[in-house]
Short mmCIF file of C-alpha atoms in Angstrom, two decimals:
data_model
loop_
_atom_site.label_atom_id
_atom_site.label_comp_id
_atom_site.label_asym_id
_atom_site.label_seq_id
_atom_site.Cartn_x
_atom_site.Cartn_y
_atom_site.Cartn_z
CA UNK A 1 0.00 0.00 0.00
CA UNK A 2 0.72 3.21 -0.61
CA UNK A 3 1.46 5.22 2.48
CA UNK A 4 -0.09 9.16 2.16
CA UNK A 5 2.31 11.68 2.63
CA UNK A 6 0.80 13.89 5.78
CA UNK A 7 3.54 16.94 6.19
CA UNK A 8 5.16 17.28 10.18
CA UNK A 9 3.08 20.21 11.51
CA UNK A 10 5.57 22.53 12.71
CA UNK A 11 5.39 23.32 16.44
CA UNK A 12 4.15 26.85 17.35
CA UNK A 13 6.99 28.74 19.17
CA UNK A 14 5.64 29.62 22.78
CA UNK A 15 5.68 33.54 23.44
CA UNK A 16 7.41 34.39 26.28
CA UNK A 17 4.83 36.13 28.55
CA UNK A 18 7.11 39.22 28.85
CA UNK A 19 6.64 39.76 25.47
CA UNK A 20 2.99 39.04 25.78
CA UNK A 21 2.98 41.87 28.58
CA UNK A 22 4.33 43.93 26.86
CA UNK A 23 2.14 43.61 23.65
CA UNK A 24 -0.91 43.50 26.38
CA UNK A 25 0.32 47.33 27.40
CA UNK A 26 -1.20 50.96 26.75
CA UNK A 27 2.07 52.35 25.73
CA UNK A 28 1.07 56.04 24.98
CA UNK A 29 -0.72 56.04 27.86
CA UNK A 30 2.12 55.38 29.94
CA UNK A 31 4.13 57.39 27.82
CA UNK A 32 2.18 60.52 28.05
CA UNK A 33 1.74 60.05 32.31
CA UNK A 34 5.76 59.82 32.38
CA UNK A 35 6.19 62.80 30.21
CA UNK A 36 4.45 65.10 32.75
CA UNK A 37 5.89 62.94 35.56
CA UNK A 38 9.45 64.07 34.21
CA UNK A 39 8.39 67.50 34.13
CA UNK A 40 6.98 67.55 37.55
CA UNK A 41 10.36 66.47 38.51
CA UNK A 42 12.12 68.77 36.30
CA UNK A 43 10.40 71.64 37.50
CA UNK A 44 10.70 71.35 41.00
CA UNK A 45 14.39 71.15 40.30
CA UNK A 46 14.32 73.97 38.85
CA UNK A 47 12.45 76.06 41.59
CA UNK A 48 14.89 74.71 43.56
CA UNK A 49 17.77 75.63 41.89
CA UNK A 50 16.53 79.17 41.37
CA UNK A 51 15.44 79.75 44.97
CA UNK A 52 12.19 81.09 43.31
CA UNK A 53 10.36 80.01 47.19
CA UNK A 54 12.71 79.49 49.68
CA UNK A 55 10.65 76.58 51.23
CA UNK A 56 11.09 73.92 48.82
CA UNK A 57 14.21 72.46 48.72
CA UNK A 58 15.85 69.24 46.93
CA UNK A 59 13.82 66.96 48.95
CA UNK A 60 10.67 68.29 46.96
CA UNK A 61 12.29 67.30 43.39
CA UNK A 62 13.73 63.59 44.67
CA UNK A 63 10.34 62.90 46.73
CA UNK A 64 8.22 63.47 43.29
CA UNK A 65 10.95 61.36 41.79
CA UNK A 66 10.12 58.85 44.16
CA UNK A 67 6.81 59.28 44.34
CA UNK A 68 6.82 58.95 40.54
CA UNK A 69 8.81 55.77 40.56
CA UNK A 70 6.02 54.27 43.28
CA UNK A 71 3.39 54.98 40.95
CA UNK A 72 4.62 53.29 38.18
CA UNK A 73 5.32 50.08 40.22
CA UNK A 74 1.78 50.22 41.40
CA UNK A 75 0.53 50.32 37.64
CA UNK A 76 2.54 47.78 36.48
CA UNK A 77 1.25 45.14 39.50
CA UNK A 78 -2.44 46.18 38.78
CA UNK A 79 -1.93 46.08 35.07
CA UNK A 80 -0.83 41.71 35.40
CA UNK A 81 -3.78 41.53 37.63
CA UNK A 82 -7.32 41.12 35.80
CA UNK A 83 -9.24 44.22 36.74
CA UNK A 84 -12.45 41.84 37.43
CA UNK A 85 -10.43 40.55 40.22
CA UNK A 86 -9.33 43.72 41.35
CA UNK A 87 -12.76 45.03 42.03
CA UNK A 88 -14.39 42.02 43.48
CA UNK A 89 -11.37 42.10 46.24
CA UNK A 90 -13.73 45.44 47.61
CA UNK A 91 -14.09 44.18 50.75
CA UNK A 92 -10.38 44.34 51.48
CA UNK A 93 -9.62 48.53 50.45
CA UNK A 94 -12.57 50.04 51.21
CA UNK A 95 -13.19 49.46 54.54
CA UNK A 96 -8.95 50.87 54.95
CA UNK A 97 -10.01 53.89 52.72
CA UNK A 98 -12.79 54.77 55.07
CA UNK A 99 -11.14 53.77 58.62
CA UNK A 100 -8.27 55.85 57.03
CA UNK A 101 -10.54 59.21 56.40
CA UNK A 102 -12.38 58.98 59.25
CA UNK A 103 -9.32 59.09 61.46
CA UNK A 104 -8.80 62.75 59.94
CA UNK A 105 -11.59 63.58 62.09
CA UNK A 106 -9.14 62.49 65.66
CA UNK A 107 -5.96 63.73 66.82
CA UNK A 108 -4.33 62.28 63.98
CA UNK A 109 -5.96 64.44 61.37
CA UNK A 110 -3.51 67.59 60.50
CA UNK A 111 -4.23 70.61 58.38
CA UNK A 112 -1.52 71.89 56.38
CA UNK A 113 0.06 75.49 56.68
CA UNK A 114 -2.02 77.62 54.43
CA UNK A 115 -4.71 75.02 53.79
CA UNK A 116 -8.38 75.30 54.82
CA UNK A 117 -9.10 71.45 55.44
CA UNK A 118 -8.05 68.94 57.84
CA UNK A 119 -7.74 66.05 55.19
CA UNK A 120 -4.12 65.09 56.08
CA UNK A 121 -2.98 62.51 58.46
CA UNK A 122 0.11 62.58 60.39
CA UNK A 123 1.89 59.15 61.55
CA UNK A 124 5.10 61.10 62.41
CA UNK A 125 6.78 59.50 59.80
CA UNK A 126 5.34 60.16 57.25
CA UNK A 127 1.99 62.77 55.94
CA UNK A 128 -0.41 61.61 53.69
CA UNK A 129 -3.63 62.60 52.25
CA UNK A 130 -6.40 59.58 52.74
CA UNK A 131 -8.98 61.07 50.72
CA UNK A 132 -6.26 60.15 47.41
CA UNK A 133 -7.07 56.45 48.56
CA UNK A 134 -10.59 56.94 49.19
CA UNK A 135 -11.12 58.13 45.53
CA UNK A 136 -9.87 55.31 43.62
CA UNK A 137 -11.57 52.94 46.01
CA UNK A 138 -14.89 54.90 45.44
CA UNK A 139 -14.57 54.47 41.57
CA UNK A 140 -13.87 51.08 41.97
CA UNK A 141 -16.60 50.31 44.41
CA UNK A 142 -19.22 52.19 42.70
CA UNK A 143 -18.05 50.69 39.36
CA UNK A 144 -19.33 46.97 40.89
CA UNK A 145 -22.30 48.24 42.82
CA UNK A 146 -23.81 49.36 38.59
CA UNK A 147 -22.53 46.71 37.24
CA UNK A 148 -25.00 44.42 39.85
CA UNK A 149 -27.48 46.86 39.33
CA UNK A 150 -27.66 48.35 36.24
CA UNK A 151 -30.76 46.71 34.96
CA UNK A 152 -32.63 48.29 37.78
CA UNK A 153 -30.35 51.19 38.63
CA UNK A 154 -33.48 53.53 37.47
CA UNK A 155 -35.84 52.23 39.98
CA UNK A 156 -36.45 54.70 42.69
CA UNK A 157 -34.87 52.19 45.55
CA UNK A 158 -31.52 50.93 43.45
CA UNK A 159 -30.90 54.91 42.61
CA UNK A 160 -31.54 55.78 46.19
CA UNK A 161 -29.10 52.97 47.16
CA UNK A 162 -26.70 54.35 44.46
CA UNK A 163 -27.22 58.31 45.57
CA UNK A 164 -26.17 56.81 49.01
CA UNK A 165 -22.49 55.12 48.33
CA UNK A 166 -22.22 58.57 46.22
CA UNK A 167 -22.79 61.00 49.14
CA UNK A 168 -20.50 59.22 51.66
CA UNK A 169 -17.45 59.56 50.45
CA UNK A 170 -18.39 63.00 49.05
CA UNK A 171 -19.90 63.51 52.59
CA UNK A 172 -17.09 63.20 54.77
CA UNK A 173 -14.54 64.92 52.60
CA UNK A 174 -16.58 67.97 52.70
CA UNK A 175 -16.45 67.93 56.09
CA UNK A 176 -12.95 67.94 56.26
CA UNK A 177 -13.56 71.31 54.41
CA UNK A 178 -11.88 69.67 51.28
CA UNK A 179 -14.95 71.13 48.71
CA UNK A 180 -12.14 70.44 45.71
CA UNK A 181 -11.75 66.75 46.20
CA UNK A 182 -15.54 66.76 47.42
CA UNK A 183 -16.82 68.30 43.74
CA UNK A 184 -14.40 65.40 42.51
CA UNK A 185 -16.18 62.95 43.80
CA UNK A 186 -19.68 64.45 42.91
CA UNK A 187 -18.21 65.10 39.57
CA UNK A 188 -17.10 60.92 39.11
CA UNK A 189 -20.61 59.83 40.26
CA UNK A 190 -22.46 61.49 37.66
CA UNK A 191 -20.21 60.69 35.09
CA UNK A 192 -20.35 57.11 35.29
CA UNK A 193 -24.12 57.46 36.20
CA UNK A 194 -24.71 58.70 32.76
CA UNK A 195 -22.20 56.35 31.29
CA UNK A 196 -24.67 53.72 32.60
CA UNK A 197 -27.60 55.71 30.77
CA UNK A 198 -29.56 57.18 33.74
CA UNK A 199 -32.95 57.79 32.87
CA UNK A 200 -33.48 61.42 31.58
CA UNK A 201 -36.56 61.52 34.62
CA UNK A 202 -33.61 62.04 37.03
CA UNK A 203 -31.17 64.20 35.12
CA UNK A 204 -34.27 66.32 34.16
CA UNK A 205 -34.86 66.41 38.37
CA UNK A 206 -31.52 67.10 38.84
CA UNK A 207 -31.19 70.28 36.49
CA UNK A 208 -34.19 71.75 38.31
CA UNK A 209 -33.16 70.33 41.61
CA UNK A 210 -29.46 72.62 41.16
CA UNK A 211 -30.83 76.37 42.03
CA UNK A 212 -32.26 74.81 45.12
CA UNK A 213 -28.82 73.02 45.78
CA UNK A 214 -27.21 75.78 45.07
CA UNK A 215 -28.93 78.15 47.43
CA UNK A 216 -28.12 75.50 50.25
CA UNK A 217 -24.51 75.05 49.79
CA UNK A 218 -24.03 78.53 49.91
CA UNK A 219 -25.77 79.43 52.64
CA UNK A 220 -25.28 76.42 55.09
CA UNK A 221 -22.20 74.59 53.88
CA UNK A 222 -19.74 77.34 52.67
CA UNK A 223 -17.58 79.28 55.19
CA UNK A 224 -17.06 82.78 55.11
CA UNK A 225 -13.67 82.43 53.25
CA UNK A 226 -14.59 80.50 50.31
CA UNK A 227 -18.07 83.05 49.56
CA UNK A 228 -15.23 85.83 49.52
CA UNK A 229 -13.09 83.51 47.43
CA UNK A 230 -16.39 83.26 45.07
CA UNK A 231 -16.96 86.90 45.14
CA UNK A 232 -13.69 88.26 44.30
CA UNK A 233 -13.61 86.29 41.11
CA UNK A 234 -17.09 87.87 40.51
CA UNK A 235 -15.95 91.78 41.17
CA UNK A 236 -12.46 91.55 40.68
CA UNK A 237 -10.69 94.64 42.51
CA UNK A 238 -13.10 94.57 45.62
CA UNK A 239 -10.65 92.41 47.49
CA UNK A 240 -9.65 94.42 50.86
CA UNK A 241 -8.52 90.76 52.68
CA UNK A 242 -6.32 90.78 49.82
CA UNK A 243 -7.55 87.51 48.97
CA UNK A 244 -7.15 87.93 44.98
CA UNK A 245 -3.27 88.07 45.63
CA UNK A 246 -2.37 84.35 45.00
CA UNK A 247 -4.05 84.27 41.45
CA UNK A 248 -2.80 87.95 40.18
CA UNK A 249 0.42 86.79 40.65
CA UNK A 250 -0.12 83.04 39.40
CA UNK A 251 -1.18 85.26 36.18
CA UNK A 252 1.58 87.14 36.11
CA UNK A 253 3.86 84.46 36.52
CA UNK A 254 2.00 82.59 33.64
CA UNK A 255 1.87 85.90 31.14
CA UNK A 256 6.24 86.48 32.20
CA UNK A 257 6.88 83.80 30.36
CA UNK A 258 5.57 85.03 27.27
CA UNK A 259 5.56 82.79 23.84
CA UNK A 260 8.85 80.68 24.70
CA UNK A 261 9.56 81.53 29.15
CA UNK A 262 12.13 82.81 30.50
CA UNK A 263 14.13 79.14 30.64
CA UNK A 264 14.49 76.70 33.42
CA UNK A 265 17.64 77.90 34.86
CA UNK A 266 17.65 81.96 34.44
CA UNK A 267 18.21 82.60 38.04
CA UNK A 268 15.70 84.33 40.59
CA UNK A 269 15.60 87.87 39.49
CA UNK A 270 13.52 85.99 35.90
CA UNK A 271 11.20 84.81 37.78
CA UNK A 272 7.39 85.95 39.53
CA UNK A 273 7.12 84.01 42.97
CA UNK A 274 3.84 82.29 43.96
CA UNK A 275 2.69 80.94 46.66
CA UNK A 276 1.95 77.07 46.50
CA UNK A 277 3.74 78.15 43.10
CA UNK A 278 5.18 73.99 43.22
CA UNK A 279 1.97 72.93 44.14
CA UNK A 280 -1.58 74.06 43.25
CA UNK A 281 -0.16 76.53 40.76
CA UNK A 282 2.70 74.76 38.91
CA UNK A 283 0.69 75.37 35.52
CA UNK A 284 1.77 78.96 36.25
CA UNK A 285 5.43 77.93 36.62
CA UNK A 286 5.32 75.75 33.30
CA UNK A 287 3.87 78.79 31.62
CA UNK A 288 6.61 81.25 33.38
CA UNK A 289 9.42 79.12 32.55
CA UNK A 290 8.27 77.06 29.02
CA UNK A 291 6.10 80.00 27.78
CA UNK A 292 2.62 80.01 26.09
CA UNK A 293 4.03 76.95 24.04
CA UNK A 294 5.67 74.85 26.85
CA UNK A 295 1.88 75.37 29.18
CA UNK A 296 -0.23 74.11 25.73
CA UNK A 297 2.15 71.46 25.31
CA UNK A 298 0.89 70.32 28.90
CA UNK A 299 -2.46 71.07 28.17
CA UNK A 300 -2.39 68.62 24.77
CA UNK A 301 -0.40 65.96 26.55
CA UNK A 302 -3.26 66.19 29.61
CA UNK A 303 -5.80 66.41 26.80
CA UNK A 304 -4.82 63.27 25.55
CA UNK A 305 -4.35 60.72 28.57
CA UNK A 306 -8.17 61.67 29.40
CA UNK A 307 -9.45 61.10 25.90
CA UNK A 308 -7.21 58.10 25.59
CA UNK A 309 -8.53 56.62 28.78
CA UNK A 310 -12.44 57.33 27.55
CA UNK A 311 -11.27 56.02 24.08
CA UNK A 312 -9.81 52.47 25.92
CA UNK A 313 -13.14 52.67 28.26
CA UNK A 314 -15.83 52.70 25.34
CA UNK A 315 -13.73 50.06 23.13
CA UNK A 316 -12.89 47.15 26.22
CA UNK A 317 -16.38 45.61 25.55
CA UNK A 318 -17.58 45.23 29.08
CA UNK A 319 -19.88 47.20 31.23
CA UNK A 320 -17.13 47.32 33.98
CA UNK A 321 -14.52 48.51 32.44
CA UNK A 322 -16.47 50.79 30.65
CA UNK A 323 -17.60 52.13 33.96
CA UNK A 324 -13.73 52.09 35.39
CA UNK A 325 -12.69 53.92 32.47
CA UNK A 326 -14.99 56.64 33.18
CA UNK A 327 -14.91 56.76 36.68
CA UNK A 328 -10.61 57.75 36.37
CA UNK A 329 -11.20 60.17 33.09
CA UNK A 330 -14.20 61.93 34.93
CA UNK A 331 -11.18 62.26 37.54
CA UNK A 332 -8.85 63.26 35.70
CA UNK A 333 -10.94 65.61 33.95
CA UNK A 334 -12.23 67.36 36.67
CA UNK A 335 -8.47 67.91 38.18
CA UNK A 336 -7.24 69.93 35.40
CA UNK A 337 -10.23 72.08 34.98
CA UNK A 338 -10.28 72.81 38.25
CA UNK A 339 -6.68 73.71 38.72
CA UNK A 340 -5.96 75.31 35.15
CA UNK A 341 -9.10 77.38 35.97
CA UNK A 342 -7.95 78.33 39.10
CA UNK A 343 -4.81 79.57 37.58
CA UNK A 344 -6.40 81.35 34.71
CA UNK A 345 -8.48 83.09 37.66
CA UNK A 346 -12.07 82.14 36.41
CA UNK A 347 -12.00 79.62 39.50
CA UNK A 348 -11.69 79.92 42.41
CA UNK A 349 -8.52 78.90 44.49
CA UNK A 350 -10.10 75.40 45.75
CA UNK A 351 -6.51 73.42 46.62
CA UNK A 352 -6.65 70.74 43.58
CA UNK A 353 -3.48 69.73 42.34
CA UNK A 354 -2.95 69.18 38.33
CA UNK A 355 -2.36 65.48 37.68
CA UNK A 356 0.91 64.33 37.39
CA UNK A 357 2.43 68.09 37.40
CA UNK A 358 1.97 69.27 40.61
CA UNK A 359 3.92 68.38 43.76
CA UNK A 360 2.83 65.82 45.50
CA UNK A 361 3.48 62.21 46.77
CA UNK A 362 0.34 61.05 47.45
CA UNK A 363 -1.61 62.33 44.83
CA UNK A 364 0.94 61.40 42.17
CA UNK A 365 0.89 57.63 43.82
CA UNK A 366 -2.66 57.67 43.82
CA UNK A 367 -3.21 58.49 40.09
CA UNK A 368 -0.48 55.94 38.94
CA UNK A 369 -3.09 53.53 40.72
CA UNK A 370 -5.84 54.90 38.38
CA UNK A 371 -3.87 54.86 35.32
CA UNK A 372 -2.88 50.84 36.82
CA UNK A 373 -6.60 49.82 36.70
CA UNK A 374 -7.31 51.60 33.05
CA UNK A 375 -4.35 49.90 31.87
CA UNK A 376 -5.50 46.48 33.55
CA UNK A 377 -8.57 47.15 31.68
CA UNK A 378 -7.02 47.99 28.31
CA UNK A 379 -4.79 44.56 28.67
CA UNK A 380 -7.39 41.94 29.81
CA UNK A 381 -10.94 42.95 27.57
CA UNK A 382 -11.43 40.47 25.31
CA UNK A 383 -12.42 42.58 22.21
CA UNK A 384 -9.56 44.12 22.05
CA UNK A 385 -7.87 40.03 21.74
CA UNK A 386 -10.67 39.30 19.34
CA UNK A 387 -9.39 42.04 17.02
CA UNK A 388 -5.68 41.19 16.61
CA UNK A 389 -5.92 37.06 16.46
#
């Protein structure tokens, strides 16, 4: 008999998993975080170097190096770790992220020089800001809580439910007198609430319902400081408490550096001092030093990691990473608005740090983590595996 010829299948080569990871990763969206991380760092070396505040010294530049170095260990654990896993572990963070706040409220809770708010917490070695926890454990919390409920979520009882695990995280941050990070979190919850198409009924409620809310936060939530805050950006000039001082010279930092800056390392007679200038208003800086092109460079570069991370969001294919997604854009979002407003003076100064360019370990730790769980989500949907096999 004649024997039929079958050809040796050749073996398929096994991918190392490295490699794998690294095909798996969001690449510009990593590379876009790091390029404002480097900045951050670059600046505060800078201020440094120039004496431009005579507070912040090297330890400012090398702890945002640090901090920066942190983050981007935390994204790459959460990024090998299935983000379905991640958020069903709940009941391990959250209950830490709340203890954590709430002990604000004892005789560890410390408010910064300059600050309004007791949101800090001081272990004597070391100062952190719990309400940076408490937001990425909100988005991930809330995330699960529509995803088990979104079929009903527009039943009075399941939105009631949902309105609840909204206000108390919002809750208790305002009452640390933190309104920035509390419009954060008010910002985040309707964001992914209309990412999980809330019935027009409630957002037509809720447009009506915001006079009324307005009234009340101004008249039994806001202190005498931030009305006056409010006021002066409403008749600029009428500031006797001197309170517009901080933004006029944030904006004339920002318009000394003209179309190119005045350069990184031009010495301290170049330069406009601000206070918080490394902080809160380090857009000013990156305008006084980079110019009009170096501060819309930012702006683009910003622009892009939150449309990226809505982009990765709407293509993953699933409802919870959808929700995740918009949860850390709404986030990001809201930061930059916030701060770059405050800057440009048509906000007022509210103590919200711009992501990834400001000063600041926690926060900058804290938004790694966010960028970890998009990332997770951009590496494990299956779509996005359907399309390239």
């Amino acid at each position: 008999m004649n024997r039929i010829y079958q050809p040796k299948q050749k073996k398929e080569k096994k991918v190392p998993w490295v490699v794998l990871y690294w095909r798996g990763l969001d690449k510009s969206l990593i590379l876009a975080a790091l390029l404002c991380s480097g900045l951050s760092v670059l600046m505060l070396y800078s201020i440094w170097q120039n004496q431009i505040i005579s507070t912040v010294g090297s330890s400012y530049y090398r702890t945002q190096l640090i901090s920066c170095i942190l983050g981007m260990i935390c994204l790459i654990v959460l990024s090998l770790v299935d983000y379905r896993r991640i958020v069903r572990l709940w009941f391990l963070y959250a209950p830490v992220a709340l203890v954590l706040t709430l002990l604000t409220f004892t005789a560890l809770g410390h408010k910064r020089s300059g600050a309004d708010d007791q949101a800090w917490l001081n272990l004597g070695f070391i100062q952190f800001q719990p309400s940076e926890v408490l937001k990425i454990t909100f988005i991930l919390t809330f995330s699960c809580h529509l995803v088990k409920t979104e079929a009903n979520m527009n039943k009075p009882l399941h939105m009631l439910l949902l309105c609840i695990h909204g206000a108390i995280p919002t809750g208790l941050v305002a009452l640390q007198g933190d309104y920035g990070t509390a419009i954060v979190f008010a910002v985040v919850f309707l964001c992914v609430l209309f990412a999980a198409k809330i019935s027009w009924k409630y957002i037509l409620a809720f447009l009506l319902a915001i006079p009324v809310l307005l009234v009340g936060v101004w008249n039994f939530i806001l202190g005498d400081m931030h009305k006056k805050r409010i006021l002066v950006l409403l008749h600029p000039g009428t500031d006797p408490e001197n309170l517009e001082y901080q933004q006029d010279r944030g904006l004339e930092a920002l318009s000394n550096g003209k179309v190119f800056g005045v350069g990184l390392f031009s010495g301290n007679d170049s330069y406009v001092s601000v206070p918080e200038l490394h902080n809160d208003f380090m857009f000013a800086q990156v305008g006084q030093a980079l110019g009009f092109v170096g501060a819309m460079a930012v702006v683009i570069v910003l622009a892009f990691l939150c449309l990226k991370i809505l982009y990765d969001g709407y293509y993953c294919g699933d409802r919870l990473g959808l929700f995740l997604c918009t949860g850390v854009f709404a986030m990001l979002f809201i930061h930059c608005v916030m701060n770059i407003g405050m800057v440009l003076k048509v906000m007022p100064v509210i103590g919200v740090p711009l992501p990834f360019v400001s000063a600041g370990g926690t926060a900058t730790v804290s938004m790694y983590i966010a960028l970890g769980v998009v990332v997770s989500v951009y590496s494990h949907n299956s779509r996005r595996h359907r399309r390239h096999v």
